[in-house]
mmCIF file of C-alpha atoms in Angstrom:
data_model
loop_
_atom_site.group_PDB
_atom_site.id
_atom_site.type_symbol
_atom_site.label_atom_id
_atom_site.label_comp_id
_atom_site.label_asym_id
_atom_site.label_seq_id
_atom_site.Cartn_x
_atom_site.Cartn_y
_atom_site.Cartn_z
ATOM 1 C CA MET A 1 46.236 -46.753 51.350
ATOM 2 C CA SER A 2 43.664 -49.532 50.939
ATOM 3 C CA LEU A 3 44.499 -53.191 51.641
ATOM 4 C CA PRO A 4 44.513 -54.164 47.924
ATOM 5 C CA GLU A 5 46.929 -51.291 47.249
ATOM 6 C CA PHE A 6 49.108 -52.425 50.179
ATOM 7 C CA TRP A 7 49.314 -55.953 48.757
ATOM 8 C CA PHE A 8 50.085 -54.696 45.259
ATOM 9 C CA LEU A 9 52.938 -52.709 46.817
ATOM 10 C CA LEU A 10 54.135 -55.729 48.821
ATOM 11 C CA ILE A 11 54.150 -57.954 45.703
ATOM 12 C CA ALA A 12 56.174 -55.278 43.899
ATOM 13 C CA VAL A 13 58.659 -55.263 46.800
ATOM 14 C CA LEU A 14 58.936 -59.069 46.754
ATOM 15 C CA PHE A 15 59.616 -59.209 43.005
ATOM 16 C CA THR A 16 62.099 -56.342 43.344
ATOM 17 C CA GLY A 17 63.989 -58.332 45.990
ATOM 18 C CA TYR A 18 63.809 -61.432 43.810
ATOM 19 C CA PHE A 19 65.249 -59.754 40.720
ATOM 20 C CA VAL A 20 68.017 -58.023 42.686
ATOM 21 C CA LEU A 21 69.104 -61.221 44.473
ATOM 22 C CA GLU A 22 68.327 -63.918 41.911
ATOM 23 C CA GLY A 23 69.552 -61.595 39.152
ATOM 24 C CA PHE A 24 73.194 -62.102 40.089
ATOM 25 C CA ASP A 25 72.547 -65.853 40.471
ATOM 26 C CA PHE A 26 71.402 -65.952 36.851
ATOM 27 C CA GLY A 27 74.393 -63.841 35.833
ATOM 28 C CA VAL A 28 76.868 -66.145 37.587
ATOM 29 C CA GLY A 29 75.232 -69.187 35.948
ATOM 30 C CA MET A 30 75.497 -67.569 32.511
ATOM 31 C CA LEU A 31 79.146 -66.641 33.100
ATOM 32 C CA LEU A 32 80.188 -70.074 34.407
ATOM 33 C CA PRO A 33 81.351 -71.477 31.021
ATOM 34 C CA ILE A 34 82.891 -68.128 30.030
ATOM 35 C CA ILE A 35 85.062 -67.351 33.061
ATOM 36 C CA GLY A 36 85.766 -71.010 33.794
ATOM 37 C CA ARG A 37 86.427 -72.060 30.194
ATOM 38 C CA GLY A 38 88.991 -74.891 30.224
ATOM 39 C CA ASN A 39 89.712 -74.556 33.929
ATOM 40 C CA GLU A 40 87.717 -76.635 36.419
ATOM 41 C CA VAL A 41 89.091 -74.806 39.460
ATOM 42 C CA LYS A 42 87.922 -71.444 38.083
ATOM 43 C CA LYS A 43 84.483 -72.905 37.464
ATOM 44 C CA ARG A 44 84.293 -74.078 41.060
ATOM 45 C CA VAL A 45 85.318 -70.642 42.339
ATOM 46 C CA VAL A 46 82.596 -68.994 40.239
ATOM 47 C CA LEU A 47 79.956 -71.500 41.337
ATOM 48 C CA ASN A 48 80.957 -71.239 44.992
ATOM 49 C CA THR A 49 80.255 -67.492 44.991
ATOM 50 C CA ILE A 50 76.523 -68.275 44.943
ATOM 51 C CA GLY A 51 76.726 -71.675 46.690
ATOM 52 C CA PRO A 52 75.495 -70.552 50.155
ATOM 53 C CA VAL A 53 72.812 -68.109 48.923
ATOM 54 C CA TRP A 54 71.214 -69.120 45.600
ATOM 55 C CA ASP A 55 68.462 -71.305 47.090
ATOM 56 C CA GLY A 56 67.631 -68.709 49.755
ATOM 57 C CA ASN A 57 67.232 -66.101 47.009
ATOM 58 C CA GLU A 58 64.468 -68.182 45.435
ATOM 59 C CA VAL A 59 62.379 -67.720 48.589
ATOM 60 C CA TRP A 60 61.511 -64.267 47.241
ATOM 61 C CA LEU A 61 59.930 -65.815 44.133
ATOM 62 C CA LEU A 62 57.952 -68.354 46.159
ATOM 63 C CA THR A 63 56.745 -65.621 48.510
ATOM 64 C CA GLY A 64 55.885 -63.247 45.671
ATOM 65 C CA GLY A 65 54.017 -65.939 43.733
ATOM 66 C CA GLY A 66 52.177 -67.061 46.862
ATOM 67 C CA ALA A 67 51.203 -63.479 47.701
ATOM 68 C CA MET A 68 49.900 -62.961 44.166
ATOM 69 C CA PHE A 69 47.855 -66.174 44.359
ATOM 70 C CA ALA A 70 46.288 -65.304 47.721
ATOM 71 C CA ALA A 71 45.828 -61.537 47.358
ATOM 72 C CA PHE A 72 44.889 -61.361 43.657
ATOM 73 C CA PRO A 73 43.536 -64.772 42.584
ATOM 74 C CA GLU A 74 41.993 -63.381 39.376
ATOM 75 C CA TRP A 75 45.368 -61.934 38.338
ATOM 76 C CA TYR A 76 47.159 -65.204 39.127
ATOM 77 C CA ALA A 77 44.626 -67.351 37.262
ATOM 78 C CA SER A 78 44.498 -65.203 34.122
ATOM 79 C CA LEU A 79 48.259 -64.756 34.046
ATOM 80 C CA PHE A 80 49.067 -68.456 34.359
ATOM 81 C CA SER A 81 46.424 -69.456 31.802
ATOM 82 C CA GLY A 82 47.732 -67.009 29.185
ATOM 83 C CA PHE A 83 51.458 -67.190 29.920
ATOM 84 C CA TYR A 84 51.630 -70.877 30.737
ATOM 85 C CA LEU A 85 54.236 -71.775 28.076
ATOM 86 C CA ALA A 86 56.536 -68.890 29.029
ATOM 87 C CA LEU A 87 56.121 -69.604 32.747
ATOM 88 C CA LEU A 88 56.634 -73.339 32.131
ATOM 89 C CA LEU A 89 59.952 -72.533 30.437
ATOM 90 C CA ILE A 90 60.992 -70.512 33.489
ATOM 91 C CA LEU A 91 59.940 -73.312 35.839
ATOM 92 C CA VAL A 92 61.801 -75.997 33.851
ATOM 93 C CA GLY A 93 64.869 -73.769 33.730
ATOM 94 C CA LEU A 94 64.822 -73.175 37.493
ATOM 95 C CA ILE A 95 64.427 -76.917 38.203
ATOM 96 C CA ALA A 96 67.259 -77.836 35.797
ATOM 97 C CA ARG A 97 69.543 -75.248 37.396
ATOM 98 C CA ALA A 98 68.761 -76.382 40.943
ATOM 99 C CA CYS A 99 69.420 -80.060 40.123
ATOM 100 C CA ALA A 100 72.620 -79.255 38.210
ATOM 101 C CA ILE A 101 74.064 -77.102 41.014
ATOM 102 C CA GLU A 102 73.266 -79.722 43.652
ATOM 103 C CA TRP A 103 74.479 -82.727 41.623
ATOM 104 C CA ARG A 104 77.607 -81.250 39.965
ATOM 105 C CA GLY A 105 80.022 -82.101 42.776
ATOM 106 C CA LYS A 106 78.521 -85.474 43.661
ATOM 107 C CA ILE A 107 80.293 -87.420 40.855
ATOM 108 C CA HIS A 108 83.921 -86.838 39.831
ATOM 109 C CA ASP A 109 83.653 -87.242 36.080
ATOM 110 C CA PRO A 110 84.244 -84.671 33.279
ATOM 111 C CA ARG A 111 81.190 -85.745 31.246
ATOM 112 C CA TRP A 112 78.948 -85.554 34.308
ATOM 113 C CA ARG A 113 80.179 -82.042 35.084
ATOM 114 C CA THR A 114 79.695 -80.984 31.453
ATOM 115 C CA TRP A 115 76.039 -82.007 31.523
ATOM 116 C CA CYS A 116 75.587 -80.219 34.838
ATOM 117 C CA ASP A 117 77.169 -77.079 33.366
ATOM 118 C CA ILE A 118 74.685 -77.252 30.480
ATOM 119 C CA GLY A 119 71.831 -77.479 33.007
ATOM 120 C CA ILE A 120 73.154 -74.497 34.958
ATOM 121 C CA GLY A 121 73.572 -72.493 31.741
ATOM 122 C CA LEU A 122 70.111 -73.221 30.339
ATOM 123 C CA GLY A 123 68.558 -72.689 33.766
ATOM 124 C CA SER A 124 70.149 -69.253 33.907
ATOM 125 C CA TRP A 125 69.832 -67.942 30.320
ATOM 126 C CA ILE A 126 66.180 -68.956 29.837
ATOM 127 C CA PRO A 127 64.686 -67.345 32.999
ATOM 128 C CA ALA A 128 66.869 -64.243 32.590
ATOM 129 C CA LEU A 129 65.310 -63.668 29.150
ATOM 130 C CA ALA A 130 61.797 -64.954 29.914
ATOM 131 C CA TRP A 131 61.211 -62.761 32.992
ATOM 132 C CA GLY A 132 61.743 -59.644 30.900
ATOM 133 C CA LEU A 133 59.454 -60.947 28.157
ATOM 134 C CA ALA A 134 56.716 -61.747 30.692
ATOM 135 C CA PHE A 135 56.776 -58.474 32.628
ATOM 136 C CA ALA A 136 57.002 -56.341 29.495
ATOM 137 C CA ASN A 137 53.858 -58.048 28.167
ATOM 138 C CA ILE A 138 52.073 -57.565 31.489
ATOM 139 C CA VAL A 139 52.775 -53.818 31.384
ATOM 140 C CA ARG A 140 51.958 -53.552 27.653
ATOM 141 C CA GLY A 141 48.671 -55.430 28.032
ATOM 142 C CA VAL A 142 47.296 -58.629 26.552
ATOM 143 C CA LYS A 143 44.181 -59.787 24.689
ATOM 144 C CA LEU A 144 42.135 -60.302 27.866
ATOM 145 C CA ASN A 145 38.468 -60.976 27.114
ATOM 146 C CA GLU A 146 35.317 -60.538 29.209
ATOM 147 C CA HIS A 147 35.756 -64.056 30.653
ATOM 148 C CA LYS A 148 39.198 -63.099 32.104
ATOM 149 C CA GLN A 149 40.939 -65.336 29.593
ATOM 150 C CA ILE A 150 43.943 -64.347 27.469
ATOM 151 C CA GLN A 151 43.505 -64.986 23.750
ATOM 152 C CA GLY A 152 46.469 -65.780 21.482
ATOM 153 C CA ASN A 153 49.569 -67.926 21.736
ATOM 154 C CA LEU A 154 53.251 -67.802 22.668
ATOM 155 C CA PHE A 155 54.179 -65.894 19.480
ATOM 156 C CA ASP A 156 51.872 -63.023 20.495
ATOM 157 C CA LEU A 157 54.242 -62.447 23.416
ATOM 158 C CA LEU A 158 57.179 -61.928 21.037
ATOM 159 C CA ASN A 159 56.423 -58.307 20.130
ATOM 160 C CA PRO A 160 59.218 -55.675 19.805
ATOM 161 C CA TYR A 161 58.610 -54.103 23.232
ATOM 162 C CA ALA A 162 58.646 -57.468 25.016
ATOM 163 C CA ILE A 163 61.754 -58.661 23.156
ATOM 164 C CA LEU A 164 63.514 -55.470 24.237
ATOM 165 C CA GLY A 165 62.328 -56.177 27.799
ATOM 166 C CA GLY A 166 63.790 -59.677 27.606
ATOM 167 C CA LEU A 167 67.139 -58.359 26.338
ATOM 168 C CA THR A 168 67.114 -55.799 29.149
ATOM 169 C CA THR A 169 66.780 -58.359 31.945
ATOM 170 C CA LEU A 170 69.230 -60.704 30.191
ATOM 171 C CA LEU A 171 72.014 -58.108 29.875
ATOM 172 C CA LEU A 172 71.293 -56.492 33.226
ATOM 173 C CA PHE A 173 71.453 -59.825 35.083
ATOM 174 C CA LEU A 174 74.618 -60.753 33.160
ATOM 175 C CA LEU A 175 76.301 -57.494 34.215
ATOM 176 C CA HIS A 176 74.993 -57.875 37.783
ATOM 177 C CA GLY A 177 76.465 -61.395 37.918
ATOM 178 C CA ALA A 178 79.860 -60.255 36.591
ATOM 179 C CA VAL A 179 79.970 -57.500 39.222
ATOM 180 C CA PHE A 180 79.058 -60.032 41.916
ATOM 181 C CA VAL A 181 81.840 -62.412 40.818
ATOM 182 C CA ALA A 182 84.329 -59.518 40.919
ATOM 183 C CA LEU A 183 83.095 -58.617 44.415
ATOM 184 C CA LYS A 184 83.305 -62.171 45.766
ATOM 185 C CA THR A 185 86.573 -63.407 44.246
ATOM 186 C CA GLY A 186 90.252 -62.501 44.051
ATOM 187 C CA ASN A 187 93.243 -62.761 41.718
ATOM 188 C CA GLU A 188 92.660 -64.344 38.282
ATOM 189 C CA VAL A 189 88.900 -64.892 38.562
ATOM 190 C CA ARG A 190 88.320 -61.290 39.652
ATOM 191 C CA ASP A 191 90.455 -60.042 36.742
ATOM 192 C CA ASP A 192 88.365 -62.118 34.299
ATOM 193 C CA ALA A 193 85.117 -60.748 35.756
ATOM 194 C CA GLN A 194 86.341 -57.158 35.484
ATOM 195 C CA ARG A 195 87.221 -57.670 31.805
ATOM 196 C CA ILE A 196 83.683 -58.940 31.198
ATOM 197 C CA ILE A 197 82.206 -55.920 33.017
ATOM 198 C CA ARG A 198 84.130 -53.549 30.739
ATOM 199 C CA GLY A 199 82.837 -55.374 27.647
ATOM 200 C CA LEU A 200 79.223 -55.581 28.850
ATOM 201 C CA PHE A 201 78.695 -52.101 30.247
ATOM 202 C CA VAL A 202 78.033 -50.068 27.078
ATOM 203 C CA PRO A 203 75.610 -52.489 25.331
ATOM 204 C CA THR A 204 73.772 -53.007 28.640
ATOM 205 C CA ALA A 205 73.445 -49.256 29.225
ATOM 206 C CA VAL A 206 72.092 -48.691 25.697
ATOM 207 C CA VAL A 207 69.475 -51.463 25.932
ATOM 208 C CA VAL A 208 68.379 -50.522 29.481
ATOM 209 C CA ALA A 209 68.035 -46.857 28.508
ATOM 210 C CA ALA A 210 65.986 -47.710 25.389
ATOM 211 C CA PHE A 211 63.624 -50.004 27.314
ATOM 212 C CA GLY A 212 63.270 -47.561 30.227
ATOM 213 C CA ILE A 213 62.446 -44.589 27.999
ATOM 214 C CA TRP A 214 59.985 -46.649 25.929
ATOM 215 C CA THR A 215 58.254 -47.846 29.117
ATOM 216 C CA GLN A 216 58.053 -44.344 30.562
ATOM 217 C CA LEU A 217 56.763 -42.665 27.412
ATOM 218 C CA ALA A 218 54.216 -45.367 26.509
ATOM 219 C CA TYR A 219 52.953 -46.562 29.908
ATOM 220 C CA GLY A 220 54.505 -44.457 32.690
ATOM 221 C CA HIS A 221 53.093 -41.810 35.021
ATOM 222 C CA GLY A 222 54.590 -38.514 36.141
ATOM 223 C CA TRP A 223 56.239 -39.950 39.264
ATOM 224 C CA THR A 224 57.772 -42.926 37.425
ATOM 225 C CA TRP A 225 60.401 -40.581 35.971
ATOM 226 C CA ILE A 226 62.002 -40.907 39.452
ATOM 227 C CA PRO A 227 62.754 -44.685 39.295
ATOM 228 C CA LEU A 228 63.874 -44.248 35.676
ATOM 229 C CA ALA A 229 66.348 -41.573 36.770
ATOM 230 C CA LEU A 230 67.521 -43.770 39.670
ATOM 231 C CA ALA A 231 68.090 -46.668 37.261
ATOM 232 C CA VAL A 232 70.313 -44.468 35.101
ATOM 233 C CA ILE A 233 72.215 -43.118 38.132
ATOM 234 C CA GLY A 234 72.739 -46.639 39.457
ATOM 235 C CA LEU A 235 74.171 -47.788 36.151
ATOM 236 C CA VAL A 236 76.511 -44.783 35.914
ATOM 237 C CA VAL A 237 77.735 -45.396 39.490
ATOM 238 C CA ALA A 238 78.278 -49.076 38.707
ATOM 239 C CA GLY A 239 80.305 -48.304 35.596
ATOM 240 C CA PHE A 240 82.475 -45.679 37.280
ATOM 241 C CA ALA A 241 83.035 -47.799 40.415
ATOM 242 C CA ALA A 242 84.006 -50.831 38.314
ATOM 243 C CA THR A 243 86.717 -48.831 36.539
ATOM 244 C CA GLN A 244 88.103 -47.777 39.949
ATOM 245 C CA GLY A 245 88.090 -51.324 41.354
ATOM 246 C CA ARG A 246 85.370 -50.406 43.903
ATOM 247 C CA ASP A 247 83.491 -53.702 43.620
ATOM 248 C CA GLY A 248 81.078 -53.011 46.491
ATOM 249 C CA TRP A 249 79.908 -49.723 44.990
ATOM 250 C CA ALA A 250 79.633 -51.321 41.555
ATOM 251 C CA PHE A 251 77.407 -54.044 42.969
ATOM 252 C CA ALA A 252 75.290 -51.468 44.807
ATOM 253 C CA GLY A 253 74.918 -49.583 41.506
ATOM 254 C CA THR A 254 73.657 -52.566 39.503
ATOM 255 C CA ALA A 255 71.362 -53.527 42.407
ATOM 256 C CA VAL A 256 69.836 -50.027 42.420
ATOM 257 C CA THR A 257 69.351 -50.192 38.642
ATOM 258 C CA ILE A 258 67.493 -53.513 38.822
ATOM 259 C CA ALA A 259 65.381 -52.350 41.772
ATOM 260 C CA ALA A 260 64.507 -49.036 40.082
ATOM 261 C CA ALA A 261 63.668 -50.762 36.782
ATOM 262 C CA THR A 262 61.292 -53.125 38.619
ATOM 263 C CA VAL A 263 59.626 -50.191 40.395
ATOM 264 C CA LEU A 264 59.254 -48.494 36.998
ATOM 265 C CA LEU A 265 57.441 -51.561 35.635
ATOM 266 C CA PHE A 266 55.097 -51.998 38.605
ATOM 267 C CA GLY A 267 54.525 -48.237 38.843
ATOM 268 C CA SER A 268 53.640 -48.028 35.143
ATOM 269 C CA LEU A 269 51.266 -50.981 35.569
ATOM 270 C CA PHE A 270 49.294 -49.541 38.542
ATOM 271 C CA PRO A 271 46.308 -49.432 39.072
ATOM 272 C CA ASN A 272 46.041 -52.270 36.538
ATOM 273 C CA VAL A 273 47.397 -55.686 37.327
ATOM 274 C CA LEU A 274 46.680 -57.049 33.840
ATOM 275 C CA PRO A 275 45.505 -54.537 31.196
ATOM 276 C CA SER A 276 43.279 -55.671 28.342
ATOM 277 C CA THR A 277 44.105 -54.519 24.806
ATOM 278 C CA ILE A 278 40.588 -55.551 23.670
ATOM 279 C CA ASN A 279 38.551 -53.318 25.970
ATOM 280 C CA ASP A 280 39.611 -51.251 28.995
ATOM 281 C CA ALA A 281 36.546 -52.511 30.885
ATOM 282 C CA PHE A 282 37.955 -56.075 30.717
ATOM 283 C CA SER A 283 41.211 -55.044 32.442
ATOM 284 C CA LEU A 284 41.993 -56.535 35.836
ATOM 285 C CA THR A 285 42.765 -53.809 38.356
ATOM 286 C CA VAL A 286 43.760 -53.618 42.018
ATOM 287 C CA ASP A 287 40.276 -52.665 43.246
ATOM 288 C CA GLY A 288 37.941 -52.510 40.234
ATOM 289 C CA ARG A 289 38.046 -48.734 39.850
ATOM 290 C CA GLY A 290 36.477 -47.104 36.772
ATOM 291 C CA GLY A 291 34.179 -50.030 35.945
ATOM 292 C CA THR A 292 37.037 -52.506 35.494
ATOM 293 C CA VAL A 293 37.315 -55.983 37.064
ATOM 294 C CA ALA A 294 38.605 -56.156 40.670
ATOM 295 C CA ALA A 295 41.330 -58.798 40.993
ATOM 296 C CA SER A 296 41.752 -58.711 44.778
ATOM 297 C CA SER A 297 40.594 -61.197 47.412
ATOM 298 C CA THR A 298 38.023 -60.406 50.094
ATOM 299 C CA HIS A 299 38.751 -57.878 52.837
ATOM 300 C CA TYR A 300 38.916 -60.613 55.524
ATOM 301 C CA THR A 301 41.486 -62.635 53.530
ATOM 302 C CA LEU A 302 43.693 -59.589 53.070
ATOM 303 C CA VAL A 303 43.489 -58.728 56.788
ATOM 304 C CA VAL A 304 44.633 -62.243 57.815
ATOM 305 C CA MET A 305 47.415 -62.198 55.212
ATOM 306 C CA SER A 306 48.601 -58.800 56.423
ATOM 307 C CA TRP A 307 49.071 -60.045 59.998
ATOM 308 C CA VAL A 308 50.945 -63.142 58.772
ATOM 309 C CA ALA A 309 53.205 -60.974 56.610
ATOM 310 C CA VAL A 310 53.957 -58.593 59.488
ATOM 311 C CA ALA A 311 55.029 -61.577 61.636
ATOM 312 C CA LEU A 312 57.080 -63.583 59.107
ATOM 313 C CA VAL A 313 58.710 -61.137 56.666
ATOM 314 C CA PRO A 314 61.172 -59.747 59.288
ATOM 315 C CA VAL A 315 62.264 -63.330 60.102
ATOM 316 C CA VAL A 316 63.068 -64.006 56.435
ATOM 317 C CA LEU A 317 64.956 -60.722 56.127
ATOM 318 C CA MET A 318 67.061 -61.440 59.246
ATOM 319 C CA TYR A 319 67.883 -64.979 58.069
ATOM 320 C CA GLN A 320 69.073 -63.768 54.669
ATOM 321 C CA ALA A 321 71.092 -60.892 56.142
ATOM 322 C CA TRP A 322 72.815 -63.358 58.487
ATOM 323 C CA THR A 323 73.627 -65.708 55.581
ATOM 324 C CA TYR A 324 75.246 -62.972 53.506
ATOM 325 C CA TRP A 325 77.238 -61.750 56.535
ATOM 326 C CA VAL A 326 78.620 -65.226 57.363
ATOM 327 C CA PHE A 327 79.721 -65.902 53.752
ATOM 328 C CA ARG A 328 81.018 -62.396 53.009
ATOM 329 C CA LYS A 329 84.710 -63.233 52.330
ATOM 330 C CA ARG A 330 86.305 -63.375 48.872
ATOM 331 C CA LEU A 331 87.161 -66.721 47.269
ATOM 332 C CA THR A 332 90.348 -67.585 45.378
ATOM 333 C CA MET A 333 91.493 -70.603 43.374
ATOM 334 C CA GLU A 334 93.951 -71.521 46.153
ATOM 335 C CA GLN A 335 91.051 -72.062 48.592
ATOM 336 C CA ILE A 336 89.302 -74.674 46.442
ATOM 337 C CA PRO A 337 89.971 -78.239 47.743
ATOM 338 C CA ALA A 338 90.373 -81.332 45.570
ATOM 339 C CA PRO A 339 87.106 -82.896 44.284
ATOM 340 C CA ILE A 340 85.517 -85.435 46.637
ATOM 341 C CA GLY A 341 82.763 -86.776 44.364
ATOM 342 C CA LEU A 342 82.403 -90.480 43.641
ATOM 343 C CA PRO A 343 84.027 -91.792 40.422
ATOM 344 C CA MET A 344 81.549 -92.618 37.659
ATOM 345 C CA ALA A 345 82.708 -96.264 37.609
ATOM 346 C CA ALA A 346 81.753 -96.705 41.269
ATOM 347 C CA VAL A 347 78.311 -95.208 40.626
ATOM 348 C CA ALA A 348 77.753 -97.462 37.583
ATOM 349 C CA GLU A 349 78.683 -100.622 39.547
ATOM 350 C CA SER A 350 76.448 -99.874 42.517
#
């Protein structure tokens, strides 16, 4: 395996970890007004399930984006110039969600909490849909010209395949979040989450299967049937385990489905990193094979990055594993203390 191939694989691993971990964060954010409708204590239980881990999960996105920038600068530059509106929407959504989660408990006022809930909702629904749109377009290919610039506008990204990709990530993250809430809570909140799982499972399975088969038949390779099969198996295990009340197995099933679907996308993309629909010779590839454009950095840069990754990635993995182990217990409504935020009147007078 060459160094550019190693870094393509590492970026795929980082985005797989990001979608598996941040996927249930998005799902919990989308479910907040549904499970907690009319009941502030329920909302706080739902939000507390991701309280200790949501910001740590975003480390995977920062690491993946940084690795893409350093290892494949041509890919990063072309992608951000052509997808800047879609990526800006994701960025604004992530910022709104982070501020809303952090600020929600600081002021004890119903209107304040309502606005924070809106921020959490928008910051969860928009990225959950936009990530699928973006990656489906990357696999499908874009109008990349000889100057490594993407022609077209935001509406060019709204083709049938990409819209199906967006619905796939949206429903899959929603189901993943419901399974996570069921795993991390007890009593009434867990019952609500299990009802949502039963309602979501069939439409999610249909959409995921349609997108997976389309991806495999149009862009896949022989070996990518394996991740597609794993995605289906994971979803079946999740559905069966949820009906039996085996929340841990259900969560493992949805996690396997998201991981396998991400591998299917990156596997179908390789050796391209950004295919051109204008001319194959304009496509950005891992190492410039077949007369295409090499997107990778120099050999020396990749060597230095490899040593840094070998030293730091295990530290990040150990930190996150420790965090999940410490906060592994279920939450119930009886464990939620009274609000301690400042009253709005005191904030207005200060």
